[in-house]
mmCIF file of C-alpha atoms in Angstrom:
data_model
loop_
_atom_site.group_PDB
_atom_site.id
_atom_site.type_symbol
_atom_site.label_atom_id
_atom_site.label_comp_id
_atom_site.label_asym_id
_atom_site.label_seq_id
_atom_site.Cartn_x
_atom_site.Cartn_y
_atom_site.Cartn_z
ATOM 1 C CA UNK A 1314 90.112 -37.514 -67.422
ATOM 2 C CA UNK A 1315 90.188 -40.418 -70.025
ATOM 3 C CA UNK A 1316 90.063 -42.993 -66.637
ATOM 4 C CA UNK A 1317 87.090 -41.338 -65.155
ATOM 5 C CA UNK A 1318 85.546 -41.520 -68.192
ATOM 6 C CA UNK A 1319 86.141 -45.269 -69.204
ATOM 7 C CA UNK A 1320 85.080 -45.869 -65.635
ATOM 8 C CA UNK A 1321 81.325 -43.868 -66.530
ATOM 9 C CA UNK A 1322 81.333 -46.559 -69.222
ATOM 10 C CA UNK A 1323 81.539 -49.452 -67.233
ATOM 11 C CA UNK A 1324 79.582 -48.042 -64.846
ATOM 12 C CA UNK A 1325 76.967 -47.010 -66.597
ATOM 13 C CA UNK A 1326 76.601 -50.384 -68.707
ATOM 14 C CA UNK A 1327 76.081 -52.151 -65.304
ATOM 15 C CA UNK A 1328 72.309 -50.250 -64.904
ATOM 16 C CA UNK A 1329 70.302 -52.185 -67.876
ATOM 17 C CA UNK A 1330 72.291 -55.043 -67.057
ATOM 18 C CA UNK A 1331 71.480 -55.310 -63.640
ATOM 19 C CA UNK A 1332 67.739 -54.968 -64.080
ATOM 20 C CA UNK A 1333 68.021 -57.962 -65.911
ATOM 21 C CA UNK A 1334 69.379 -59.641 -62.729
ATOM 22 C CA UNK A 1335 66.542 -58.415 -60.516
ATOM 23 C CA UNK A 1336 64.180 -60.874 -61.981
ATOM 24 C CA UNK A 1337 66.286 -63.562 -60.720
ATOM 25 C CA UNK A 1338 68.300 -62.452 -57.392
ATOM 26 C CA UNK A 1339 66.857 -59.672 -54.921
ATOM 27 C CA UNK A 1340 68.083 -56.570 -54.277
ATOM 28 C CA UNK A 1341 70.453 -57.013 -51.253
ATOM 29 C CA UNK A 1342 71.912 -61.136 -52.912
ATOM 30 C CA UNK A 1343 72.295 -58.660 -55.761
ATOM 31 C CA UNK A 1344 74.061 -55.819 -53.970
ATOM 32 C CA UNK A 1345 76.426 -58.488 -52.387
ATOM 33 C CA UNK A 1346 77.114 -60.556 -55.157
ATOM 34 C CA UNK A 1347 78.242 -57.160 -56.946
ATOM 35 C CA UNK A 1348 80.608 -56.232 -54.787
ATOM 36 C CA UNK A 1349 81.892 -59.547 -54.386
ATOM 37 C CA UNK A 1350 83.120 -59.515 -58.027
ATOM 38 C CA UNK A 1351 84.289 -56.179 -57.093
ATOM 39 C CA UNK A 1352 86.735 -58.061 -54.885
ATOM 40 C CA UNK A 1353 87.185 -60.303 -56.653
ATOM 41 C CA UNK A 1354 88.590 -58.330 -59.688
ATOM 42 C CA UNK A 1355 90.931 -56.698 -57.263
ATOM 43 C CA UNK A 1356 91.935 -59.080 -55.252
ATOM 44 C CA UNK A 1357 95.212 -59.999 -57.620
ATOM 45 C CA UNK A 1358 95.885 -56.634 -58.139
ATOM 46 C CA UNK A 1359 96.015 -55.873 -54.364
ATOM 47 C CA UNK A 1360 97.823 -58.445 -53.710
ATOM 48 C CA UNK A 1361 100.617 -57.544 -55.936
ATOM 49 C CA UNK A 1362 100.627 -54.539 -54.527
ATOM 50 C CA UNK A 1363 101.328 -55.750 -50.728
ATOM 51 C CA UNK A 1364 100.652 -54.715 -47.543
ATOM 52 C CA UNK A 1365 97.243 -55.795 -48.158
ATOM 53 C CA UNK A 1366 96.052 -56.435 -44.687
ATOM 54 C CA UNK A 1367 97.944 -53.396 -42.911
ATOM 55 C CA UNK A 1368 94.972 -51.334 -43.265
ATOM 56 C CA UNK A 1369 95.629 -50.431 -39.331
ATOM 57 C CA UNK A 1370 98.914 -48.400 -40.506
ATOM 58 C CA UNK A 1371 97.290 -45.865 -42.838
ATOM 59 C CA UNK A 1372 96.405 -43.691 -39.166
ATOM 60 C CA UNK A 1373 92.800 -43.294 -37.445
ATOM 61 C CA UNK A 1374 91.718 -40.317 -39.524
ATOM 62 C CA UNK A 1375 92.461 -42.208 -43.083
ATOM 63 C CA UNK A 1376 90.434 -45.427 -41.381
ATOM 64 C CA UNK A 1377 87.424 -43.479 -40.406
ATOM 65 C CA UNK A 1378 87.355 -42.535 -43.893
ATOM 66 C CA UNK A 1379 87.790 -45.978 -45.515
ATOM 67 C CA UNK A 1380 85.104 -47.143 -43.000
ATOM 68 C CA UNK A 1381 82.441 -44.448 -44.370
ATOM 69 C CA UNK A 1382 83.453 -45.016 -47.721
ATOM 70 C CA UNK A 1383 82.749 -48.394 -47.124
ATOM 71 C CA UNK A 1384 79.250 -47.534 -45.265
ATOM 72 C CA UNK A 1385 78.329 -45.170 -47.699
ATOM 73 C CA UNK A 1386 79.446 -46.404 -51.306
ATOM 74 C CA UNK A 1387 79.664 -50.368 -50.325
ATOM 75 C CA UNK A 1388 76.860 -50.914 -48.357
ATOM 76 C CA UNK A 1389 74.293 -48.581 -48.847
ATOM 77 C CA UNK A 1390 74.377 -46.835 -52.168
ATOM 78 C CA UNK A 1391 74.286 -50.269 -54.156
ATOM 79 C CA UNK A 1392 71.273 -51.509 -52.406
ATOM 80 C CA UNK A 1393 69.198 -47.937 -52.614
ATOM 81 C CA UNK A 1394 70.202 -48.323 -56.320
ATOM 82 C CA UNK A 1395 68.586 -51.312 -57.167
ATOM 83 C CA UNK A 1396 65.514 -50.984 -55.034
ATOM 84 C CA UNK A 1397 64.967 -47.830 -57.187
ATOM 85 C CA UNK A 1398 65.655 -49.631 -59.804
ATOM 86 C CA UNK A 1399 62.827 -52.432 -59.492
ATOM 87 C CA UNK A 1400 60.610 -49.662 -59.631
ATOM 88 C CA UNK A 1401 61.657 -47.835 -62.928
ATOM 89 C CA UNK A 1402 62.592 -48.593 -66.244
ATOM 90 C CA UNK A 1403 66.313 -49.150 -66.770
ATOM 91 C CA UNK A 1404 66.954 -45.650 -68.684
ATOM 92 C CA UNK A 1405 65.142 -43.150 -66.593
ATOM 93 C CA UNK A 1406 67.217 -44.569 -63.186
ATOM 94 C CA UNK A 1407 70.615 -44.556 -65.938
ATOM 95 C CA UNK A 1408 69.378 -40.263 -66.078
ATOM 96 C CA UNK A 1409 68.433 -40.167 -62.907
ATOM 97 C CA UNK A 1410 72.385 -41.459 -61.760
ATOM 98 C CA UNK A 1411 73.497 -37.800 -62.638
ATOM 99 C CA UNK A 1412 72.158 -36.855 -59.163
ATOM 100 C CA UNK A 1413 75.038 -38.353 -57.698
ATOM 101 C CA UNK A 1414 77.171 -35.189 -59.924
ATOM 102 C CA UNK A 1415 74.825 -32.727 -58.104
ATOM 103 C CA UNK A 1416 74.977 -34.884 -54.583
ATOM 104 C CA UNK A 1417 78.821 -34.857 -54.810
ATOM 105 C CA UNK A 1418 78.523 -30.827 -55.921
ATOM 106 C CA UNK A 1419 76.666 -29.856 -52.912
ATOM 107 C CA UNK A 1420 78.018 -31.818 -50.373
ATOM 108 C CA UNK A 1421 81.599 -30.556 -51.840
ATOM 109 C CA UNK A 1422 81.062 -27.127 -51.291
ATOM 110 C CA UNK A 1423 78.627 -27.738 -47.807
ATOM 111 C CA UNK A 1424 81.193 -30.023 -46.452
ATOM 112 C CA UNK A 1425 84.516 -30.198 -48.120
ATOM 113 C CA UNK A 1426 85.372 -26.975 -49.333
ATOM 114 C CA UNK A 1427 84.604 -27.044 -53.118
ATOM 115 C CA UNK A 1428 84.118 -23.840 -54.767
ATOM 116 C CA UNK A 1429 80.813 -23.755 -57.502
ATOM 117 C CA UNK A 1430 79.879 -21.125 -59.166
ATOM 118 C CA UNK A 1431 78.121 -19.745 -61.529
ATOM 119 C CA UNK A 1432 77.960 -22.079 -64.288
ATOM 120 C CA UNK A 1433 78.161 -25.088 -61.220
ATOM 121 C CA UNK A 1434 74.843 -23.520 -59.829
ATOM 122 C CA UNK A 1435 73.238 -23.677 -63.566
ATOM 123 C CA UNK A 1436 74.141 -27.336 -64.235
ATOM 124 C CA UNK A 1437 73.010 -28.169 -61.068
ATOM 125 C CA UNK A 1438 69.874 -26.523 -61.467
ATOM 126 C CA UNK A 1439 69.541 -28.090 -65.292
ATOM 127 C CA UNK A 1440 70.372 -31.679 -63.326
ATOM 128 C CA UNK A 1441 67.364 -31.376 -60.739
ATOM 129 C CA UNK A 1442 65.461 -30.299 -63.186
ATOM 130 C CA UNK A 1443 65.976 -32.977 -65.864
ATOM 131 C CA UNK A 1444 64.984 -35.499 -62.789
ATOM 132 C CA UNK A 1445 61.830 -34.197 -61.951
ATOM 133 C CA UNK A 1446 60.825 -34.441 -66.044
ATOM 134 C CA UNK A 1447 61.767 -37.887 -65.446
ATOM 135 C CA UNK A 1448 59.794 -38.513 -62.395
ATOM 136 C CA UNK A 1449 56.923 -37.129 -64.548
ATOM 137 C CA UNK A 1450 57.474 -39.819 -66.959
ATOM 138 C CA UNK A 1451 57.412 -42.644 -64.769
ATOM 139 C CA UNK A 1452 54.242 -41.953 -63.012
ATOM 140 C CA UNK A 1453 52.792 -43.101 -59.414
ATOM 141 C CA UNK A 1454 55.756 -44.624 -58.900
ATOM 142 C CA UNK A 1455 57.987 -42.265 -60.288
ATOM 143 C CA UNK A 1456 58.492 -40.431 -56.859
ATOM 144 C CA UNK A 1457 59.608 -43.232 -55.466
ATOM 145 C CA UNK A 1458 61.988 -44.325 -57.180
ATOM 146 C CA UNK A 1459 63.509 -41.013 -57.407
ATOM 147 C CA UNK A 1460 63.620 -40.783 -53.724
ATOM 148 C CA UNK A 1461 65.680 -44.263 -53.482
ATOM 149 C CA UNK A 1462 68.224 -42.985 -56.401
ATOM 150 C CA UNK A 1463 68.654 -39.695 -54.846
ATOM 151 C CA UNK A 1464 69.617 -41.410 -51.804
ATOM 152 C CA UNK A 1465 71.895 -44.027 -53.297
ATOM 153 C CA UNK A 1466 73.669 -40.617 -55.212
ATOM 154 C CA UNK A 1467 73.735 -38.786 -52.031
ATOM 155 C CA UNK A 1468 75.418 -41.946 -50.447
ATOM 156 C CA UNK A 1469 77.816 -41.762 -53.456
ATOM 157 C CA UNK A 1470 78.320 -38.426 -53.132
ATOM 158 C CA UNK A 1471 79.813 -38.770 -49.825
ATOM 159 C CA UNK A 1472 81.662 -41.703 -50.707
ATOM 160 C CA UNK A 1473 83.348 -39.897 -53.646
ATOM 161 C CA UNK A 1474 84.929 -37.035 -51.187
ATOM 162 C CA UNK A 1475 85.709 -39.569 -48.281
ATOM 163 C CA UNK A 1476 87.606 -41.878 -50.954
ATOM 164 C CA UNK A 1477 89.375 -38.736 -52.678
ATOM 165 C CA UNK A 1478 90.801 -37.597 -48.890
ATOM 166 C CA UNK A 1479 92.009 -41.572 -48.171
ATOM 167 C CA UNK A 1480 95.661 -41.620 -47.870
ATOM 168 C CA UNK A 1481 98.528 -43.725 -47.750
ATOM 169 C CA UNK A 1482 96.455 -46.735 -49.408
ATOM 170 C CA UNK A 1483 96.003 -47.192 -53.173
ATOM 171 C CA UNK A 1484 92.718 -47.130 -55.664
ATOM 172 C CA UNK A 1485 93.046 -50.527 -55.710
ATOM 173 C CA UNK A 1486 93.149 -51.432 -52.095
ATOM 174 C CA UNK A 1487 90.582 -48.913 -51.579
ATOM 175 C CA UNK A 1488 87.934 -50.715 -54.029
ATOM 176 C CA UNK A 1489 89.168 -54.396 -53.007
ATOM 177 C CA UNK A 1490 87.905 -53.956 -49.162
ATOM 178 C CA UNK A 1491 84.984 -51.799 -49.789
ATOM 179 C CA UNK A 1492 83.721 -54.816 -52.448
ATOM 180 C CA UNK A 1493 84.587 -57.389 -49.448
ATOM 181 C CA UNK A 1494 82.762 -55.735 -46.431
ATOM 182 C CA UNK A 1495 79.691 -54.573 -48.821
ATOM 183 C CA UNK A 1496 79.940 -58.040 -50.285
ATOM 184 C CA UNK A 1497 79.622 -59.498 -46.368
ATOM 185 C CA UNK A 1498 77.263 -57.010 -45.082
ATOM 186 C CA UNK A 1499 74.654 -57.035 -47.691
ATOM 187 C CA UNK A 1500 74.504 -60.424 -48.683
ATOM 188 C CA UNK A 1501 74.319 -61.217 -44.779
ATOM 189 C CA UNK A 1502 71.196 -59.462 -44.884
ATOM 190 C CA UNK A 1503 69.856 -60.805 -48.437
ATOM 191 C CA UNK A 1504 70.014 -64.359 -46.489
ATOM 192 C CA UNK A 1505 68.218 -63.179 -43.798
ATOM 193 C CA UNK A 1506 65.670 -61.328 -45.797
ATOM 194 C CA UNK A 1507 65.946 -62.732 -48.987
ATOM 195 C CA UNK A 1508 65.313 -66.764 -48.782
ATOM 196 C CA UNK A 1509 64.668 -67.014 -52.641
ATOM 197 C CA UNK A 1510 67.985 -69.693 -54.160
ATOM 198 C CA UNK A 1511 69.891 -67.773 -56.784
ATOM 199 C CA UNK A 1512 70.885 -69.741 -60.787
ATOM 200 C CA UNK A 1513 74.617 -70.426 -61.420
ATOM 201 C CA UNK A 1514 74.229 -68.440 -64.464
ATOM 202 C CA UNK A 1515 72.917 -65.471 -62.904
ATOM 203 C CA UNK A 1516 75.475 -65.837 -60.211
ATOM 204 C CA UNK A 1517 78.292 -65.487 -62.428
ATOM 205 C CA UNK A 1518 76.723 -62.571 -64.716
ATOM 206 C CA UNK A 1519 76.269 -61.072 -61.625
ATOM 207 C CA UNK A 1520 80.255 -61.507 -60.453
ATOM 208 C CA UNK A 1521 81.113 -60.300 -63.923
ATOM 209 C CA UNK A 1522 79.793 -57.274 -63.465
ATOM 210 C CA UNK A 1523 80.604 -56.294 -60.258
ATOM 211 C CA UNK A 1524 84.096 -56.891 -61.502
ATOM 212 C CA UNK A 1525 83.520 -54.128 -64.017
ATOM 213 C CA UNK A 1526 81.330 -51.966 -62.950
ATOM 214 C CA UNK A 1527 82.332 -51.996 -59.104
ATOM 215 C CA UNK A 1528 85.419 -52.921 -59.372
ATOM 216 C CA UNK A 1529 87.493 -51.916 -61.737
ATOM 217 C CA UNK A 1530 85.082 -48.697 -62.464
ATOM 218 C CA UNK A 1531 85.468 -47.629 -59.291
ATOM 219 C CA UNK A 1532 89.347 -48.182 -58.721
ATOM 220 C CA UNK A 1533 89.493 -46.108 -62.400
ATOM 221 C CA UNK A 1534 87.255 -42.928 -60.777
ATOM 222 C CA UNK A 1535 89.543 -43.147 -57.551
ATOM 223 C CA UNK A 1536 91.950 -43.013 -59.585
ATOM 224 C CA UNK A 1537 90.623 -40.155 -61.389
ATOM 225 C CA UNK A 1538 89.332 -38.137 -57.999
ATOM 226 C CA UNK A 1539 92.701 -38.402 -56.097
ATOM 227 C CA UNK A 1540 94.100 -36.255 -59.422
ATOM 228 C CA UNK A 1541 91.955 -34.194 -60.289
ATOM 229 C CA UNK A 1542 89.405 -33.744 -57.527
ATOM 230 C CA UNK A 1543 85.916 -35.194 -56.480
ATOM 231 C CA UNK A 1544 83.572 -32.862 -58.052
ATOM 232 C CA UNK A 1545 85.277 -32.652 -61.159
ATOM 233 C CA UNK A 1546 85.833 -36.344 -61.737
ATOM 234 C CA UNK A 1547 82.342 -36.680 -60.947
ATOM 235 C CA UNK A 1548 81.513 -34.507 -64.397
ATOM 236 C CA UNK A 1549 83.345 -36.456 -66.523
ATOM 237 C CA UNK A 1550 81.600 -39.275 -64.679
ATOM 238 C CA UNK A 1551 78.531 -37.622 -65.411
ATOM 239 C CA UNK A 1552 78.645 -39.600 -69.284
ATOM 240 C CA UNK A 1553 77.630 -43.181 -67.484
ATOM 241 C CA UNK A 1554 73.910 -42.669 -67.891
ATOM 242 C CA UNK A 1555 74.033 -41.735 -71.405
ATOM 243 C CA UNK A 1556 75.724 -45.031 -71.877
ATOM 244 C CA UNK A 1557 72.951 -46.874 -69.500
ATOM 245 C CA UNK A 1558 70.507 -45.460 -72.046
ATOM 246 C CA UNK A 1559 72.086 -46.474 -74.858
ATOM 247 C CA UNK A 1560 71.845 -49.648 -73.498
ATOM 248 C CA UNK A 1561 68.868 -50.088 -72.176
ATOM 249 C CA UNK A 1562 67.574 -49.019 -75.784
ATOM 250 C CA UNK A 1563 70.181 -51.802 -77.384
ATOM 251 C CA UNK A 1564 69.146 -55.167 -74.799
ATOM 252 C CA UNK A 1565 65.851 -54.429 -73.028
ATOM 253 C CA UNK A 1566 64.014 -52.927 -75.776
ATOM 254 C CA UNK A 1567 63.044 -49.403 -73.608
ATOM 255 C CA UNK A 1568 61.361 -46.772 -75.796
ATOM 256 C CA UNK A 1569 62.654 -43.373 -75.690
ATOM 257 C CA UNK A 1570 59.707 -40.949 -74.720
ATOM 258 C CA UNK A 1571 59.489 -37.382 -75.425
ATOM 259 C CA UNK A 1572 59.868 -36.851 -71.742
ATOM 260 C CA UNK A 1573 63.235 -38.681 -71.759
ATOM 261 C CA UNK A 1574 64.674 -36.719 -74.746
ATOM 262 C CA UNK A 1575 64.179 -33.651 -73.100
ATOM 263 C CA UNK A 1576 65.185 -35.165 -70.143
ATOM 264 C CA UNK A 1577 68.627 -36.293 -71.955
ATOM 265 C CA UNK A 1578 68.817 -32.549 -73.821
ATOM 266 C CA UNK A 1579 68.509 -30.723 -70.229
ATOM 267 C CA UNK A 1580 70.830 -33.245 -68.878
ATOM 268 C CA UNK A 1581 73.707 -32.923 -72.042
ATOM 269 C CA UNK A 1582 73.245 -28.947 -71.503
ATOM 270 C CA UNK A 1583 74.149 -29.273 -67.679
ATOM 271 C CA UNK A 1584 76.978 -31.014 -68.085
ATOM 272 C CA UNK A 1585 78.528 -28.908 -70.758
ATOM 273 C CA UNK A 1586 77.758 -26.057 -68.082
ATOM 274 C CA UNK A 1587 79.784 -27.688 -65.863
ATOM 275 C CA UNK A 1588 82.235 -28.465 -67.622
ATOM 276 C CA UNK A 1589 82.719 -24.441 -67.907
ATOM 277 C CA UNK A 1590 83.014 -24.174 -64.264
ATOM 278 C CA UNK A 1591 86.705 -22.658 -63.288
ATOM 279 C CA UNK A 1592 88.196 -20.248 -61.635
ATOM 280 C CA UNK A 1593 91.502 -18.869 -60.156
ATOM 281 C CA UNK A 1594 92.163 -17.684 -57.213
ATOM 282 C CA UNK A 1595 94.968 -17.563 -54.589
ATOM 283 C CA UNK A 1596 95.322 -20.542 -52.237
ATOM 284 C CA UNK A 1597 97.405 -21.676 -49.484
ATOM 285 C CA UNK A 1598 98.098 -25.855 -49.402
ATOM 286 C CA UNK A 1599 99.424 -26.707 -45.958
ATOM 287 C CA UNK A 1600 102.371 -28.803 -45.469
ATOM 288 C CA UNK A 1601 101.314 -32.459 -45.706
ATOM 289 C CA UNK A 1602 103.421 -35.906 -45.161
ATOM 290 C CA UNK A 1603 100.984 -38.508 -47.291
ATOM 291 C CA UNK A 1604 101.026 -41.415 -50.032
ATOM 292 C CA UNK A 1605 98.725 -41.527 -53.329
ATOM 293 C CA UNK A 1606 99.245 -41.409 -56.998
ATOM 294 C CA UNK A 1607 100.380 -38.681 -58.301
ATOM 295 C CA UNK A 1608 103.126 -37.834 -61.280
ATOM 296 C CA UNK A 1609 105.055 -34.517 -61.169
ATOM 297 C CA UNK A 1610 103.662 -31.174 -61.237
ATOM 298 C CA UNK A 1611 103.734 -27.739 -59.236
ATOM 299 C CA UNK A 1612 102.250 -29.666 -56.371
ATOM 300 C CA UNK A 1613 104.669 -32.398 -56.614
ATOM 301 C CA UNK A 1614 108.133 -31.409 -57.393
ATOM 302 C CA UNK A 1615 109.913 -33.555 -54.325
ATOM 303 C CA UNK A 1616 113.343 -35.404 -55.417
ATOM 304 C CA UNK A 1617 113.808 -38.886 -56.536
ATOM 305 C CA UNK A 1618 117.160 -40.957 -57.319
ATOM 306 C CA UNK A 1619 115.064 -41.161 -61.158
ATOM 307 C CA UNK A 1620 113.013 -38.488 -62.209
ATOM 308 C CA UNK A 1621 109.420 -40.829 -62.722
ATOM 309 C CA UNK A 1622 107.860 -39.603 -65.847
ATOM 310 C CA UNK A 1623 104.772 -41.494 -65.202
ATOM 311 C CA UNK A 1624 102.403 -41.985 -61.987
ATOM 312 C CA UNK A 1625 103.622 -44.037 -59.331
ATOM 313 C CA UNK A 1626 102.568 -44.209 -55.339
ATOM 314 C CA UNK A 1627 104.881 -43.476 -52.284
ATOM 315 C CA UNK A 1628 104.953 -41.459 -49.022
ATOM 316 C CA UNK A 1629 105.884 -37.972 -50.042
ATOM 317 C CA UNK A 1630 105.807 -34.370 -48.360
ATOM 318 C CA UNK A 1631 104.379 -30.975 -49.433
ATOM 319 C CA UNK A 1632 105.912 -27.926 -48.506
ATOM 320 C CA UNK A 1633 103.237 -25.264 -47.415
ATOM 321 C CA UNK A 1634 103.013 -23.585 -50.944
ATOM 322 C CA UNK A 1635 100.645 -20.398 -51.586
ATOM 323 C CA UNK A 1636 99.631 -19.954 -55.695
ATOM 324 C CA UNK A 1637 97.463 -18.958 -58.227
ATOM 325 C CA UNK A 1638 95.633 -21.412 -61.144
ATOM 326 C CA UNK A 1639 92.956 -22.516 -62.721
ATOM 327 C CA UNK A 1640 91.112 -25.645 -61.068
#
């Protein structure tokens, strides 16, 4: 919980930031030169690690997720994000980010077999609605915009389950090739589309936070997802666009409006409604041979030469186990 939400931080710092960068390096230049420092930032780390290039090993199933992670979260959400975000102010596309909570929600229980009740349906409702106030607030234009964030969440969305289902590679691997083949893809297309040169200092402001922000953000939320689920990770996530407000207030000089403080009030009262959501039931996990971080629990109670108090990453195997608990 406390690495999903340092990782809403970072993320959520990146928005007013990167709005500053759109005066000086277009959308898809941007897009790429984010995710480069993405891969940058993890490059040592995955290295350490080893086996960086053996992506081939982790079975067809595990790379057909990695590649639509990649599609999704590298490639497309970043660029629908900052189109969006040439059309707004910095704070109401920071709100309108908690789409991507109600994106990964829906698709969760459409697609993945998530449960939501009740109090999920409410907060979703309160999120949607909290949007709209915002599109009402930014005008003409507002629609627009909201159309090319919702996108870039719903593209998160489905890059938040895909990444939580990835086994037998780490976070950190994970984040270090979808920064290098978003990095490749979109600034490929920023040079074919984008002719404009780009300043060294924007260039490395623009590394810097990819690093953060892309990087290690996102290897902090994978983290996060692969231990305590996509759709709740994704709540606690849910905190980044306070902080892009904050922000924006702090270094662009953004007014608050009316329609953004009720907007923000809506928004605080979803998530607390979400964060209600549980229930128990009984459920069956199926015997599974995989490899992710985990530390030991009822789910993972397999032998080691040293009991491991802390996480740590290997192949492992579940015995088909049928409980009851909270989650």
């Amino acid at each position: 919980m406390l690495l999903a939400l340092l990782s809403a931080f970072f993320f959520g710092a990146a928005t007013p930031i990167e709005k500053i960068l759109l005066s000086s390096i277009p959308p898809f230049k941007l897009a790429g030169l984010l995710y480069l420092g993405a891969a940058l930032g993890m490059f040592p780390f995955a290295l350490r690690e080893k086996k960086i290039g053996e992506i081939h090993r982790i079975g067809k199933k595990n790379l057909l997720r990695l590649i639509g992670a990649i599609g999704f979260g590298g490639i497309a959400g970043p660029v629908l994000l900052l189109l969006g975000l040439q059309k707004a102010s910095a704070s109401s596309v920071s709100l309108w980010l908690n789409l991507e909570l109600v994106a990964t929600a829906l698709l969760g229980v459409l697609f993945f077999k998530d449960h939501l009740g009740r109090y999920g349906w409410i907060g979703v409702i309160g999120t949607v609605a909290a949007s709209l106030i915002l599109t009402w607030h930014e005008g003409n234009i507002g629609l627009l915009a909201l159309v090319l964030i919702g996108a870039a969440c719903i593209a998160w969305g489905l890059d938040n389950h895909l990444t939580a289902l990835i086994d037998g590679i780490t976070p950190t691997q994970s984040t270090f090739w979808k920064g290098l083949v978003g990095r490749t893809t979109n600034f490929a297309f920023g040079l074919l589309f984008e002719p404009n040169s780009i300043q060294g200092n924007s260039l490395f402001l623009a590394l810097v936070v990819g690093v953060f922000a892309y990087g290690i953000s996102i290897t902090l939320y994978i983290t996060a997802a692969q231990n305590i689920g996509a759709t709740r990770s994704q709540m606690i996530f849910g905190s980044a666009p306070f902080w892009g407000v904050i922000l924006s207030f702090v270094f662009l000089g953004e007014q608050i409006s009316h329609f953004q403080i009720v907007a923000i009030v809506l928004l605080i009262a979803s998530l607390i409604t979400l964060f209600l959501e549980q229930h128990s039931h009984p459920h069956t996990h199926e015997a599974i041979t995989h490899k992710h971080l985990h530390h030991h629990d009822e789910h993972h109670n397999h032998p080691h030469v040293e009991n491991p108090s802390s996480y740590h990453s290997h192949w492992h195997t579940h015995e088909k186990i049928t409980h009851s608990h909270p989650h």
